[in-house]
C-alpha atoms as one frame of an Amber mdcrd trajectory, in Angstrom:
protein
  50.412 208.030  73.324  47.919 210.625  73.850  45.814 209.022  76.640  42.154
 209.613  76.060  40.361 212.644  77.835  36.909 210.950  78.033  38.989 207.919
  79.589  39.639 209.375  82.752  37.945 208.448  85.398  34.893 210.423  86.602
  36.300 211.009  89.813  39.019 213.447  87.346  36.968 214.783  84.327  33.957
 216.775  85.110  31.614 216.745  82.156  29.661 219.726  80.469  26.556 219.813
  79.796  25.967 221.487  76.141  24.068 224.656  77.990  27.468 224.540  79.915
  29.907 224.338  77.134  27.646 227.357  75.551  27.619 229.478  78.613  30.937
 229.217  80.173  33.544 232.241  78.425  36.155 229.942  79.266  39.067 230.915
  76.158  38.892 228.032  73.329  36.599 225.318  74.931  33.234 226.997  75.059
  30.708 227.851  72.696  29.778 231.392  72.981  33.752 232.186  73.121  32.535
 235.024  70.410  29.305 236.077  71.614  32.389 237.530  74.252  34.456 238.672
  72.061  32.540 239.987  69.229  32.478 243.645  70.311  36.889 243.592  71.094
  36.916 241.440  67.946  37.637 243.758  64.809  40.472 241.992  62.808  41.318
 241.525  59.242  41.068 237.675  57.743  44.656 237.458  56.698  44.625 236.462
  52.536  42.522 238.546  50.041  41.190 235.406  49.062  40.811 234.343  52.440
  37.480 236.052  53.571  35.224 232.587  53.535  32.114 234.658  54.784  31.388
 235.551  58.395  29.269 232.186  60.325  26.043 232.804  61.455  25.402 232.131
  65.540  21.925 231.794  65.031  20.173 231.832  67.861  23.264 231.904  69.778
  23.891 233.344  73.273  24.327 232.159  76.660  21.859 231.534  79.310  21.889
 233.354  82.542  20.640 229.610  84.080  22.104 226.255  84.560  20.489 224.184
  83.417  18.555 224.386  79.708  14.933 225.896  79.398  12.463 222.718  78.425
  12.683 221.794  75.054   9.971 223.239  72.078  10.280 221.772  68.915  10.457
 224.284  65.916   8.479 225.303  63.190   6.759 222.892  60.729   9.079 223.773
  57.768   8.418 223.559  53.381  11.897 222.569  52.271  12.852 222.875  48.602
  15.091 220.344  47.469  19.058 220.685  47.444  20.927 220.126  44.626  22.149
 216.678  45.510  19.035 215.980  47.024  17.171 216.574  44.068  20.144 214.820
  41.410  20.038 211.874  43.686  16.255 211.509  43.256  16.367 211.417  39.202
  19.056 209.761  39.427  17.670 206.860  41.241  13.756 207.234  39.304  14.947
 208.358  35.959  18.037 206.276  36.044  19.980 210.182  35.221  22.899 211.934
  36.621  21.461 215.871  36.471  24.268 217.977  36.626  24.123 220.031  39.519
  26.522 222.888  38.641  23.256 223.965  36.087  20.708 224.403  38.503  19.710
 227.320  40.960  21.968 227.185  43.722  21.138 226.364  47.745  21.246 228.749
  49.860  23.412 228.137  53.309  22.330 228.928  56.430  24.116 227.988  59.705
  26.894 226.434  57.318  24.618 223.701  55.996  22.635 223.891  51.966  20.117
 221.653  54.348  19.287 224.699  56.492  19.083 226.891  54.173  16.908 224.677
  51.635  13.720 226.694  54.139  14.798 229.776  53.387  16.115 230.032  49.169
  14.180 231.435  47.028  13.780 229.780  43.810  14.648 232.080  40.597  12.253
 232.228  37.451  15.512 230.703  34.887  15.668 227.642  38.371  12.419 226.571
  37.697  13.182 226.271  33.765  16.862 225.187  35.085  14.045 222.141  37.150
  12.175 221.677  34.080  14.685 220.870  31.600  16.960 218.739  33.737  13.961
 216.588  34.255  12.364 216.695  30.404  15.933 215.569  30.323  16.043 212.571
  32.050  12.257 211.297  30.609  12.934 211.399  27.789  16.332 209.629  28.258
  14.081 206.758  30.017  11.457 207.608  27.087  13.218 207.452  23.979  14.636
 203.902  25.157  11.813 201.084  24.019  13.081 198.858  26.501  13.685 201.355
  29.341  10.089 202.954  28.673   8.171 199.779  28.468   9.780 198.791  32.320
   9.348 202.025  33.269   5.659 202.088  32.559   4.825 198.574  33.692   2.256
 198.385  31.138   1.043 199.405  27.832  -1.169 202.894  27.610  -3.725 203.309
  25.039  -4.757 206.901  25.172  -7.900 206.737  26.303  -9.644 208.466  27.937
 -10.189 207.169  31.415  -6.852 205.103  30.359  -6.714 202.545  33.615  -2.743
 201.998  32.235  -2.165 205.989  32.857  -3.927 206.479  36.044  -1.903 203.528
  37.407   1.283 204.710  36.356   0.486 207.922  38.178  -0.597 206.827  41.602
   3.014 204.477  41.707   5.018 207.299  39.918   3.165 210.004  41.974   3.592
 208.130  45.406   7.589 208.515  44.736   7.981 211.524  43.668   5.466 213.462
  45.710   5.876 210.756  48.757   2.601 210.981  49.965  -0.273 209.399  47.883
  -2.219 211.183  45.711  -5.436 213.031  45.552  -8.169 211.604  42.970  -8.520
 215.402  41.851  -4.450 215.309  41.392  -4.718 211.869  39.128  -7.565 213.760
  37.657  -5.490 216.301  36.551  -2.100 214.699  35.939  -4.244 212.366  33.292
  -5.809 214.948  31.783  -2.462 216.000  30.280  -1.789 212.438  29.538  -5.020
 212.331  27.496  -4.819 215.734  26.590  -0.598 214.558  24.902  -1.984 211.945
  23.346  -3.904 213.359  21.471  -2.486 216.226  20.301   1.049 214.380  19.591
  -1.355 210.655  18.043   0.425 208.649  20.744  -0.065 207.253  23.851   3.227
 207.061  25.071   3.372 210.511  24.383   0.580 211.137  26.900   2.316 208.836
  29.372   5.793 211.441  29.227   4.086 214.022  29.584   2.438 212.838  32.337
   5.864 212.026  33.726   7.540 215.512  33.574   3.847 217.702  34.306   4.385
 215.116  37.920   8.383 215.617  38.449   8.085 218.764  37.464   5.576 220.298
  40.365   6.128 221.834  43.387   5.101 218.755  44.709   8.308 217.176  44.046
  10.712 219.484  44.843  10.466 220.603  48.071   8.702 218.028  50.737   6.728
 219.998  52.888   7.539 219.010  57.146   4.313 221.009  58.820   3.144 218.254
  60.986  -0.699 216.702  61.503  -2.078 216.730  65.779  -1.769 213.353  67.620
  -3.521 212.797  70.177  -2.006 214.638  73.363  -2.485 217.458  71.553   0.914
 218.188  69.545   2.156 218.075  66.397   4.028 215.657  65.398   5.227 214.654
  61.471   2.887 212.254  59.736   4.036 208.963  58.353   4.874 210.293  54.607
   6.174 212.977  56.544   8.423 210.860  58.934   9.498 208.912  55.831  10.199
 211.013  53.302  11.885 213.355  56.600  14.073 209.947  56.806  14.905 209.045
  53.502  15.997 212.674  52.683  18.623 212.378  55.973  19.876 208.816  55.443
  20.043 208.189  51.612  19.736 212.294  50.338  17.433 210.782  48.165  13.629
 209.794  47.641  12.085 206.924  50.462  11.666 203.617  48.371   8.500 201.571
  48.258   9.170 199.639  51.609   9.352 202.706  53.659   6.089 204.260  52.321
   4.560 201.233  53.019   5.668 201.409  56.193   4.136 205.171  56.855   0.957
 204.087  55.009   0.809 200.900  58.148   1.247 203.583  60.745   5.040 201.472
  61.846   6.993 205.256  61.596   4.435 206.488  64.159   6.230 204.264  67.168
  10.387 205.165  68.083  10.995 201.134  67.695   9.153 201.957  64.540  11.244
 204.633  63.685  14.539 203.157  64.077  13.833 199.652  62.721  13.112 201.632
  59.136  16.155 203.716  59.253  18.304 201.383  61.108  17.484 199.354  57.716
  17.763 202.496  55.057  21.754 202.905  57.290  22.621 198.659  56.244  21.304
 199.729  52.191  24.463 200.813  50.545  23.094 204.242  50.295  22.551 204.442
  53.867  26.688 205.540  53.864  24.769 209.247  52.847  23.862 209.488  56.227
  27.313 210.633  57.059  28.798 211.646  53.451  26.582 213.165  52.720  27.174
 215.309  56.580  30.594 215.769  55.467  30.754 217.115  52.445  27.811 220.091
  53.451  29.699 220.401  57.353  33.532 220.509  55.705  32.176 222.700  52.788
  33.612 220.576  50.148  31.573 222.454  47.902  33.965 224.820  47.371  36.726
 222.957  46.817  35.939 223.010  42.913  35.154 226.776  42.768  39.379 227.576
  44.285  41.268 228.509  41.345  45.208 228.716  41.872  47.756 229.300  39.814
  48.115 227.343  36.846  52.033 227.894  36.872  52.829 227.249  40.707  50.170
 223.958  40.541  49.412 223.227  37.162  48.196 219.787  38.511  45.307 221.011
  39.756  42.561 220.279  38.013  38.771 219.395  38.090  40.046 215.795  37.832
  41.712 216.420  41.499  39.588 218.183  42.978  36.522 215.537  42.899  39.511
 212.974  43.754  39.276 215.319  47.098  36.023 215.523  47.939  35.263 211.710
  47.085  39.032 211.160  49.743  37.421 213.493  52.198  33.671 211.826  52.337
  35.584 208.854  51.403  37.277 208.348  54.760  33.832 209.428  56.815  32.015
 206.496  55.526  35.429 203.467  56.127  35.306 205.138  59.842  31.906 205.398
  60.326  30.830 202.280  58.240  33.800 199.820  57.668  35.888 200.171  60.657
  33.098 202.064  62.906  35.226 203.707  64.392  34.640 206.541  66.679  34.346
 210.186  65.385  37.184 211.558  66.918  39.513 209.423  65.682  38.873 211.529
  61.806  41.115 213.409  62.846  43.922 210.528  63.602  43.710 208.571  61.288
  46.001 207.510  58.349  43.472 206.363  56.003  43.159 207.826  52.479  40.534
 206.835  49.705  42.926 208.301  46.622  43.120 207.189  42.498  46.459 207.968
  41.226  47.305 211.523  40.830  45.717 211.819  44.565  48.118 208.829  45.364
  51.089 210.496  43.679  50.148 214.436  45.705  50.262 212.252  48.932  53.357
 210.339  48.287  51.762 206.990  47.956  52.734 204.056  45.466  50.414 204.268
  42.715  50.446 200.901  41.744  46.879 199.491  40.960  45.637 203.272  40.964
  44.325 205.476  38.036  42.307 208.174  37.437  38.935 206.314  37.757  40.240
 203.482  40.803  40.383 205.081  43.614  41.167 202.456  46.981  41.648 202.662
  50.615  45.080 203.460  51.614  47.368 204.339  54.725  49.870 206.794  54.256
  52.666 206.221  56.908  52.281 205.828  60.397  54.957 208.346  61.720  53.936
 210.563  58.494  53.401 214.085  58.867  50.714 213.974  57.510  47.091 212.634
  59.793  43.460 212.600  60.053  41.314 215.390  57.787  43.222 218.695  58.897
  45.664 216.763  56.885  43.744 216.011  53.791  44.476 218.683  50.271  40.300
 218.798  50.228  40.351 220.993  53.364  43.944 222.043  52.975  43.082 223.621
  49.774  40.115 225.322  50.153  40.827 227.162  53.114  43.694 228.647  50.716
  44.618 230.987  48.454  45.571 231.311  44.847  49.631 230.614  45.486  49.578
 230.232  49.517  47.717 228.410  52.193  45.744 230.854  54.665  46.941 229.964
  58.821  44.024 232.060  59.521  41.091 230.182  57.094  42.193 226.897  58.563
  42.302 228.265  62.228  38.992 230.315  61.429  36.993 226.776  60.030  38.626
 224.348  62.995  37.600 227.004  65.798  34.248 228.212  64.165  33.190 224.434
  63.084  35.595 221.749  65.084  35.049 223.915  68.600  31.506 225.625  67.856
  33.282 229.368  68.706  32.610 231.244  65.526  33.945 234.019  64.749  32.514
 237.507  63.533  33.193 238.497  60.037  35.596 241.564  59.333  34.195 245.407
  59.762  34.183 246.388  56.576  36.757 249.232  56.744  39.561 246.420  57.767
  42.442 245.388  54.843  41.994 241.588  54.078  45.071 241.606  52.439  48.713
 241.183  53.193  51.309 243.181  52.825  53.626 241.805  50.137  57.727 241.301
  51.623  60.292 243.247  49.934  61.167 240.687  47.114  64.882 241.123  48.893
  63.754 240.227  52.795  61.708 237.303  52.145  59.393 236.254  55.380  57.380
 233.490  55.693  53.684 233.515  56.640  53.678 233.363  60.120  56.036 236.139
  59.997  54.388 237.760  58.075  50.909 237.319  60.131  52.868 238.103  63.324
  53.451 241.848  61.992  49.312 241.421  60.995  49.129 240.858  64.885  50.678
 243.648  66.045  47.871 246.094  65.297  45.517 246.754  68.131  42.763 246.122
  65.714  43.806 242.761  64.050  45.701 240.449  66.793  42.204 239.440  68.883
  40.771 237.729  66.291  43.814 236.791  64.555  44.933 235.239  68.616  41.762
 232.942  68.238  42.584 231.571  64.628  45.908 231.552  63.515  47.630 229.374
  66.426  45.028 226.432  65.200  46.060 227.146  61.513  50.243 227.548  61.278
  50.480 224.237  62.202  49.536 223.685  58.631  51.769 225.306  57.611  53.941
 222.859  55.616  51.362 222.119  53.584  50.586 224.387  50.732  47.617 225.840
  48.351  46.965 222.096  47.288  47.415 220.632  50.415  50.595 219.220  48.679
  53.046 218.778  51.623  56.871 221.341  52.221  59.122 222.574  54.710  60.229
 226.148  53.435  58.064 228.940  53.213  59.783 231.469  50.653  63.168 229.816
  50.973  62.678 230.179  54.783  61.984 227.055  56.771  58.501 226.703  58.024
  57.961 226.771  62.201  55.271 224.433  62.403  54.623 224.846  66.033  50.341
 225.718  67.595  48.408 226.045  69.830  45.336 224.061  69.945  42.238 225.304
  73.001  45.580 226.456  74.787  47.548 223.011  74.063  50.787 224.223  72.674
  51.551 221.664  69.280  54.726 220.984  67.295  53.276 220.301  64.634  50.402
 219.446  61.843  50.791 215.826  63.395  50.211 216.623  67.206  47.554 218.533
  66.471  45.366 215.998  64.824  46.055 213.456  67.089  45.348 216.095  69.920
  41.945 217.230  68.224  41.139 213.519  68.426  41.437 213.714  71.963  39.194
 216.626  72.424  35.642 216.400  74.395  34.290 219.774  73.185  35.164 218.660
  69.223  33.365 215.585  70.216  30.275 218.032  71.584  30.239 220.619  68.808
  29.618 217.593  66.228  26.899 216.693  67.899  25.268 220.269  67.795  26.924
 220.319  63.790  25.221 217.093  62.990  21.828 217.735  65.124  21.250 220.905
  64.017  22.104 219.353  60.065  19.454 216.549  60.729  17.251 218.575  61.612
  17.221 220.968  59.437  17.063 224.611  61.646  20.065 226.487  63.395  19.945
 225.828  67.518  18.279 226.882  70.106  18.380 227.534  73.551  15.539 225.008
  74.004  16.843 222.087  71.881  19.357 222.383  75.322  18.450 219.035  77.049
  17.949 217.433  73.488  22.092 217.659  72.952  22.639 216.815  76.575  21.234
 213.667  76.221  22.501 213.232  72.461  26.148 214.068  73.993  25.675 211.873
  76.325  24.646 208.945  74.143  27.380 209.825  71.779  29.640 209.092  74.882
  27.916 205.950  75.845  28.408 204.954  71.728  31.889 205.063  71.295  31.642
 208.692  69.186  30.215 205.916  67.008  28.488 207.653  63.837  25.999 205.467
  62.683  24.717 205.119  66.385  24.429 209.465  66.842  22.367 209.249  62.970
  19.972 206.624  65.218  19.971 208.738  68.149  19.085 212.131  66.389  16.319
 210.211  64.179  14.422 208.651  67.387  14.419 211.904  69.367  11.333 213.614
  69.935  13.046 216.951  67.750  12.841 214.779  64.592   9.817 213.329  64.506
   7.445 216.846  66.551   6.780 220.238  65.076   4.827 224.090  65.589   2.630
 225.304  63.527   4.263 227.497  61.787   4.302 231.007  62.936
């Protein structure tokens, strides 16, 4: 059994700080690596469908000092709800599911939609799509008399100063806009209700259209995090802004009444109050979103549904199997974080999977008790070839083309996301296709890549990506296990961070013992929670978070709480 490096005595291991990892140039372990070799690294990414886009290092650059500069808060932002946040908010208010694929696309900055939410541009067509989704959700409630009566909570009269409608607008508006409505805002929405009731001859129709107006407003679709001056003069999120930020991070949806009441009481103005509120949110069933939603963005699970496969080779690869792949990946993160309360590094060595019939068949598991809609947590064989999230079909299928897997793309993702060593995109004049071998002289993907790397212009980047992805060559374009490639035996050996690995299983075990991976995960979650790409001035916060993450036994739930209670989560700088 491999011994975890962080279990070594202090005298035998120096734990590098975030700043040291970021500034050092040692290959494979260091987050400034991409910048160190970017000028010379001009390789192609391998396959026709293998260009996943360049990684953004944001403001990432080596610093010259030995200590990070003092922390400075990021500027306050106005963020549009992501597709998932919009869907969850509508579902939680109206009990209606929205097809998010019919909404304006998210923007992905720093590989996170929640970061891109501060810069996304909503098209005119997008406004229409949001409005149509809101109308459909409102109609689903108002067309059912029982649901409508419960939703409104009183009987509207249609009068000019209808107390029922005004109270309804105030209560619903507090939830929708995550703050109390001003009197003028209530007046305008009440006027919408009155006019609609008059023109349509129905007080209920007035309440309907006031609801549509309430949720079609930018005050619902966008969430401000601009702050207000505190006693010491610094800008801090207001109580309602903190409630909104907490809810959208932990539940990926709107705050509930209790959280809004806590905002009004001033409870969210203290670290202790914020931690208590966040703990309640995490303990709720929706609290699993704090990890599941992060995993979905971090692992870019949205791409699974966009990866077309050759139907002649993979007839089983349909929308249902793709959805199961997403659920398996998210579910494993959630099970380890909440049910098992295990180390986050166990993500790379776990044998647990969350499967339905179709995915169990792909994994070679017994399907007894399963169906297409019934999922269970199962365990892979303890000595099998597939371990951890890197062995899941949800990871393997998205970093592949229509016919075969891509060691290059798989390795590139690991460099970018797991090791914080972004690989620059290839120059525009480099061909991205690997030449096909003659039909009478088949070659494995490893052999084709070795030929490709013989080109000096391609050797640099591929040398950093391919050895990471080659151990996963025993899995095809949909993550199905195999032992041959074009009839030839597969050599699954590779390298992780300078350490040779024999196959996919050993790769997972090696990654699960990596202190650098643990530290990179802190950086990624911090960027996700803070809503901006990492900066030099975040270094001291990241060092503190990394130390507490290690002290907790690498518990994701504790990382969430530590980020939420950090100064960086509640403070903002003036907008430029």
